[in-house]
Short mmCIF file of C-alpha atoms in Angstrom, two decimals:
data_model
loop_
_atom_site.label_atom_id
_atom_site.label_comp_id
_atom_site.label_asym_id
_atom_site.label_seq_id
_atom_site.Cartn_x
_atom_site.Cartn_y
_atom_site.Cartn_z
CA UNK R 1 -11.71 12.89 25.97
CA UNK R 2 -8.24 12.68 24.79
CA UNK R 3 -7.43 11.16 21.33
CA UNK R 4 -3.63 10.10 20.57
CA UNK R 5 -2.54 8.95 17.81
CA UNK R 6 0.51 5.72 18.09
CA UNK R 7 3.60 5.05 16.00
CA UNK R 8 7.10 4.73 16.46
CA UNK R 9 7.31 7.89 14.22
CA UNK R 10 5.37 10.10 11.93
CA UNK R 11 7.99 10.29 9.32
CA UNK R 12 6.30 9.77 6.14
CA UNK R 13 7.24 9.64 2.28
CA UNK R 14 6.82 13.35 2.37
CA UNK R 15 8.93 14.60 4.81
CA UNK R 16 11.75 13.53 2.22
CA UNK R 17 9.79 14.51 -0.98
CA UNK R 18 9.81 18.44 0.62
CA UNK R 19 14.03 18.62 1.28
CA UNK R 20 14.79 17.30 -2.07
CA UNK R 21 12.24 19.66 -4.03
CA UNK R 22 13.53 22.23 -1.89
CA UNK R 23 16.90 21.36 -2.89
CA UNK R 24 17.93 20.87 0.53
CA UNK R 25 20.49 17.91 0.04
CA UNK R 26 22.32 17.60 3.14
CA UNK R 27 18.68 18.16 5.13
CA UNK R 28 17.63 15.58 3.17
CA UNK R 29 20.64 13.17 3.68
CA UNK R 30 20.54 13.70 7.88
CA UNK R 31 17.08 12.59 7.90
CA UNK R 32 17.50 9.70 6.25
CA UNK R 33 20.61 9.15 8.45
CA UNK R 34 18.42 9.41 11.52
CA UNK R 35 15.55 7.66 9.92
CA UNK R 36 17.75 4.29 9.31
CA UNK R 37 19.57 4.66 12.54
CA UNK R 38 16.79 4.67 14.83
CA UNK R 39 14.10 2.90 12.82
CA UNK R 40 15.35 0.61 10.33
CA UNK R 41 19.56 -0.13 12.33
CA UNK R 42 19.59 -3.41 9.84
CA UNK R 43 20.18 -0.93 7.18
CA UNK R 44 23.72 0.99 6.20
CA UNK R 45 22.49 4.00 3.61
CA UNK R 46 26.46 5.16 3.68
CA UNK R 47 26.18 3.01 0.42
CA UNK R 48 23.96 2.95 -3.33
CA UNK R 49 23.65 -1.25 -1.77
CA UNK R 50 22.43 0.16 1.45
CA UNK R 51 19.62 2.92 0.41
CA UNK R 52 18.56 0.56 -2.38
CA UNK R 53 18.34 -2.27 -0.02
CA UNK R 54 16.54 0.24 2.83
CA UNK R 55 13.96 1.36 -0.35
CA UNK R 56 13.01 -1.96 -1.04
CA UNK R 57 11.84 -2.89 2.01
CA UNK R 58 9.67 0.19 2.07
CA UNK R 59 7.95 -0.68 -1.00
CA UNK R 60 7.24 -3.96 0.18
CA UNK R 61 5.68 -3.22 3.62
CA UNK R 62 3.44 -0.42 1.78
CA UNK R 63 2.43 -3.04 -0.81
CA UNK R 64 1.67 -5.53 2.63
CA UNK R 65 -0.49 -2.52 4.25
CA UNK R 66 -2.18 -1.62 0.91
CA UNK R 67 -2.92 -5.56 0.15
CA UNK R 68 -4.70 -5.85 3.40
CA UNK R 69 -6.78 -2.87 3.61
CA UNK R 70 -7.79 -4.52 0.59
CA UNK R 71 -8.26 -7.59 2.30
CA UNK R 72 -11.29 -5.86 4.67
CA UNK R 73 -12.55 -3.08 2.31
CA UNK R 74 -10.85 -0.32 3.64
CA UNK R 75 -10.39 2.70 1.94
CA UNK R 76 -7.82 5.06 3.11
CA UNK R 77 -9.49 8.50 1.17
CA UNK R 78 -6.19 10.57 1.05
CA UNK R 79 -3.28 9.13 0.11
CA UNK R 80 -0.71 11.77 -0.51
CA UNK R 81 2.93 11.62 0.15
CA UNK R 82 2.36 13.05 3.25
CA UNK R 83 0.00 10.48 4.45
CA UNK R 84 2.42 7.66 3.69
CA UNK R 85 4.09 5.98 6.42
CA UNK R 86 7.43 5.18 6.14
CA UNK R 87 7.04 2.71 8.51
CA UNK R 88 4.48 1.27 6.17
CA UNK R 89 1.54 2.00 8.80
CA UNK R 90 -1.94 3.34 8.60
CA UNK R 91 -1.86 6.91 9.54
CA UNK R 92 -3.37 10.47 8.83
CA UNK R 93 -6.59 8.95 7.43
CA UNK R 94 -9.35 11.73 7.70
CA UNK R 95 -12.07 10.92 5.23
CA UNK R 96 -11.79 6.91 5.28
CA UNK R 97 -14.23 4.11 5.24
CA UNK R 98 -15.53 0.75 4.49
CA UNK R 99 -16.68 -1.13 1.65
CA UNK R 100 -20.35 -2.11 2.57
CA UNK R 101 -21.74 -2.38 -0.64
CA UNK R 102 -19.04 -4.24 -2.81
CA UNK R 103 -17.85 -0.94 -5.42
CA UNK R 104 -14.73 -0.82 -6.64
CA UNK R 105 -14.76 2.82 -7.87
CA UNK R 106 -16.54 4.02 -4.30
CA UNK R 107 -14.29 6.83 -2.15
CA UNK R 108 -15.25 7.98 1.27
CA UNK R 109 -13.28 11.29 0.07
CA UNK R 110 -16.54 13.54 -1.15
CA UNK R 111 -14.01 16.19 -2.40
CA UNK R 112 -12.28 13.28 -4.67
CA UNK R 113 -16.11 12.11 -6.45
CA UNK R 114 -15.11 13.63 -9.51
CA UNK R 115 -12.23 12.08 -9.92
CA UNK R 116 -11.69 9.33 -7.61
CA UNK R 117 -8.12 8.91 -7.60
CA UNK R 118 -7.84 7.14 -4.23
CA UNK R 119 -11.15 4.70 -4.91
CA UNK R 120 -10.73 1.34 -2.89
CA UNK R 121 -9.79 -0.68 -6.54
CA UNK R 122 -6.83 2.17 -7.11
CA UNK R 123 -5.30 2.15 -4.31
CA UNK R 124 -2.73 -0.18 -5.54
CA UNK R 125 -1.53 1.80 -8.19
CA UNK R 126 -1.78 4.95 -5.83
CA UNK R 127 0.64 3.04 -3.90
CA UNK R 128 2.96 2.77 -6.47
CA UNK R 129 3.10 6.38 -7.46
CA UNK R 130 3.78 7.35 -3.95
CA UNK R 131 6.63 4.45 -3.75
CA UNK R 132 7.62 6.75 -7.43
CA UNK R 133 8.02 9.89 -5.60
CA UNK R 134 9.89 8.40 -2.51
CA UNK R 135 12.47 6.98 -4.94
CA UNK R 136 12.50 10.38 -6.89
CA UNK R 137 13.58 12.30 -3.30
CA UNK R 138 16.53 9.56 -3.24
CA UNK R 139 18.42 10.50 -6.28
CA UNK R 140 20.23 13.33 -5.39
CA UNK R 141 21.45 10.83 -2.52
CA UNK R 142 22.86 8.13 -4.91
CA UNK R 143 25.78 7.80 -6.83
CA UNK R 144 23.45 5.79 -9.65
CA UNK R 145 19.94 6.95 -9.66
CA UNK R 146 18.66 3.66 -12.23
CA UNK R 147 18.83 1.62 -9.57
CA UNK R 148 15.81 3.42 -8.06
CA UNK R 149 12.99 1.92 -11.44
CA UNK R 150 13.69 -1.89 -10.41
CA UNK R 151 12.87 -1.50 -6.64
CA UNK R 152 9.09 0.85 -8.37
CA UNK R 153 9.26 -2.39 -10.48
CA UNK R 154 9.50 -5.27 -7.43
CA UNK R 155 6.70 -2.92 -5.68
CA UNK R 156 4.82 -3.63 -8.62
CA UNK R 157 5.62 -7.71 -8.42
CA UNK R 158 5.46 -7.43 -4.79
CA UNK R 159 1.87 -5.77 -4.40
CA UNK R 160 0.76 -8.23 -7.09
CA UNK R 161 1.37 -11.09 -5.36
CA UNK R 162 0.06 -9.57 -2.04
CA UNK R 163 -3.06 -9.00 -3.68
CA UNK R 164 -2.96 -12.82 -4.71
CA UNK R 165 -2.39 -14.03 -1.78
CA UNK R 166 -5.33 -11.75 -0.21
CA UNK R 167 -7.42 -13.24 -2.37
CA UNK R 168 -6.29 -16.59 -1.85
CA UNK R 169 -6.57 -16.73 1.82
CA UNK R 170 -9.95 -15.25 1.37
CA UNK R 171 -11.81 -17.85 -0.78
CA UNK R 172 -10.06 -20.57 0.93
CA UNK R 173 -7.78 -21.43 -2.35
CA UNK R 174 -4.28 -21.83 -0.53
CA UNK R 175 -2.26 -20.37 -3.15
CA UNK R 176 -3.91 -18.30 -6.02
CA UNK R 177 -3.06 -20.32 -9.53
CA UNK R 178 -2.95 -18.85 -13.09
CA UNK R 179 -5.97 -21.02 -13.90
CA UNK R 180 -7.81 -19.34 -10.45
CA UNK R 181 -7.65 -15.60 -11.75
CA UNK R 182 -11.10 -16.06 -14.09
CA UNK R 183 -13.18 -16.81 -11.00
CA UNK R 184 -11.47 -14.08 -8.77
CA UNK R 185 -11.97 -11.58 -11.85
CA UNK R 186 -15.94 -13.40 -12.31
CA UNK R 187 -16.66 -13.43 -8.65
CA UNK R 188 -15.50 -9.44 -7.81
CA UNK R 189 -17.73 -8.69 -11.36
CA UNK R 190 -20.56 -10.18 -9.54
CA UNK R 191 -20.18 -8.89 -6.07
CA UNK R 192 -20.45 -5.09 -7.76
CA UNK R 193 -23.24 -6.35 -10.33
CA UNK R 194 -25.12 -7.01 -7.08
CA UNK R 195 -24.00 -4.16 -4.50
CA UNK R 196 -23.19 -7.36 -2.03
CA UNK R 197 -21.71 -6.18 1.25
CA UNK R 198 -18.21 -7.28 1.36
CA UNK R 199 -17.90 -8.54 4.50
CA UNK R 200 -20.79 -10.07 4.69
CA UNK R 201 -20.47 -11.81 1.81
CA UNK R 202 -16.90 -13.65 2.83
CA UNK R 203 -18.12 -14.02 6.50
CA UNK R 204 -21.28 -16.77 4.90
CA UNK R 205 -18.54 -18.11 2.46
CA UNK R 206 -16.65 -19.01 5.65
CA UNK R 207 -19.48 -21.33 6.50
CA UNK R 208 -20.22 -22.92 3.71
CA UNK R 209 -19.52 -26.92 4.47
CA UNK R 210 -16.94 -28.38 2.01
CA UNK R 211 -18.32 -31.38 -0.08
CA UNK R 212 -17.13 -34.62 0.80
CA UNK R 213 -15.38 -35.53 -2.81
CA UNK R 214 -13.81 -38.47 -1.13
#
């Protein structure tokens, strides 16, 4: 059997994290030449506006791929800088899994039980400090380095919102309100109170029959 693995490249958050804390600054500045030119060509980096504007869009397609592994329960197990795409995929997982049982501190990752950093209900935040480092390789690329907090801060926002709209989709609620975030916060309490399987659990809500309130 042959197994192959599928992207349109296996350039991750690390490959720049290793040239900058190398201090390897032109390395550093022709791969993210060649990254934008073949993989993002809406993007100019010759510019602060450019890598800022390249950056952003990063954070926001990791905060989409980490919103809907949330979505089905999946738990990536391993996510260093050099398992995150930059292309905002799912690659390099070794020790992954599913929810089954609804646990928001569970990790496939047996050598991460003591800790579990990258538990299904952190992954968010892992997220975000991998989005941290990716924005720390940058700096020695821009001309102002504070414009690299607000784009960590929008893939704060951003993920957020994913994350709302996750759950949103999921119990049927269109859009997520203020007033809604009790019974998401009650209903995930339960389905860990009560080991639920996940998927389970949303596949019978799907076919529940709405009450005619007419």
């Amino acid at each position: 059997a042959v197994v192959c693995r599928v992207a349109p490249s296996f350039i991750r958050f690390g490959s720049f994290q290793i040239h900058m804390s190398d201090g390897h600054h032109q390395t550093l500045r022709t791969l993210v030449d060649h990254t934008v030119r073949h993989h993002f060509p809406d993007h100019d980096v010759s510019t602060d506006d450019g890598i800022i504007a390249w950056l952003t869009e990063v954070a926001e397609t990791t905060a989409t791929m980490i919103a809907h592994w949330m979505r089905v329960g999946f738990v990536h197990g391993v996510m260093n800088t050099d398992n995150m795409s930059i292309h905002g995929l799912t690659i390099d997982y070794g020790p992954y899994g599913w929810l089954e049982p609804f646990d928001v501190d569970w990790t496939p990752n047996t050598t991460d039980a003591g800790r579990r950093r990258y538990r299904y209900g952190n992954q968010p935040h892992i997220g975000a400090w991998n989005v941290a480092r990716l924005l720390e390789s940058m700096a020695p690329l821009l001309d102002d380095v504070g414009r690299l907090q607000p784009v960590l801060d929008h893939y704060m926002e951003y993920a957020m919102n994913a994350q709302s709209e996750t759950w949103a989709d999921k119990l049927g609620l269109g859009v997520l309100q203020e007033s809604d975030e009790p019974l998401v916060n009650d209903l995930l309490t339960l389905l860990g109170a009560t080991e639920v399987d996940m998927t389970i659990f949303f596949r019978h809500l799907c076919s529940i029959t709405q009450p005619d309130i007419a």
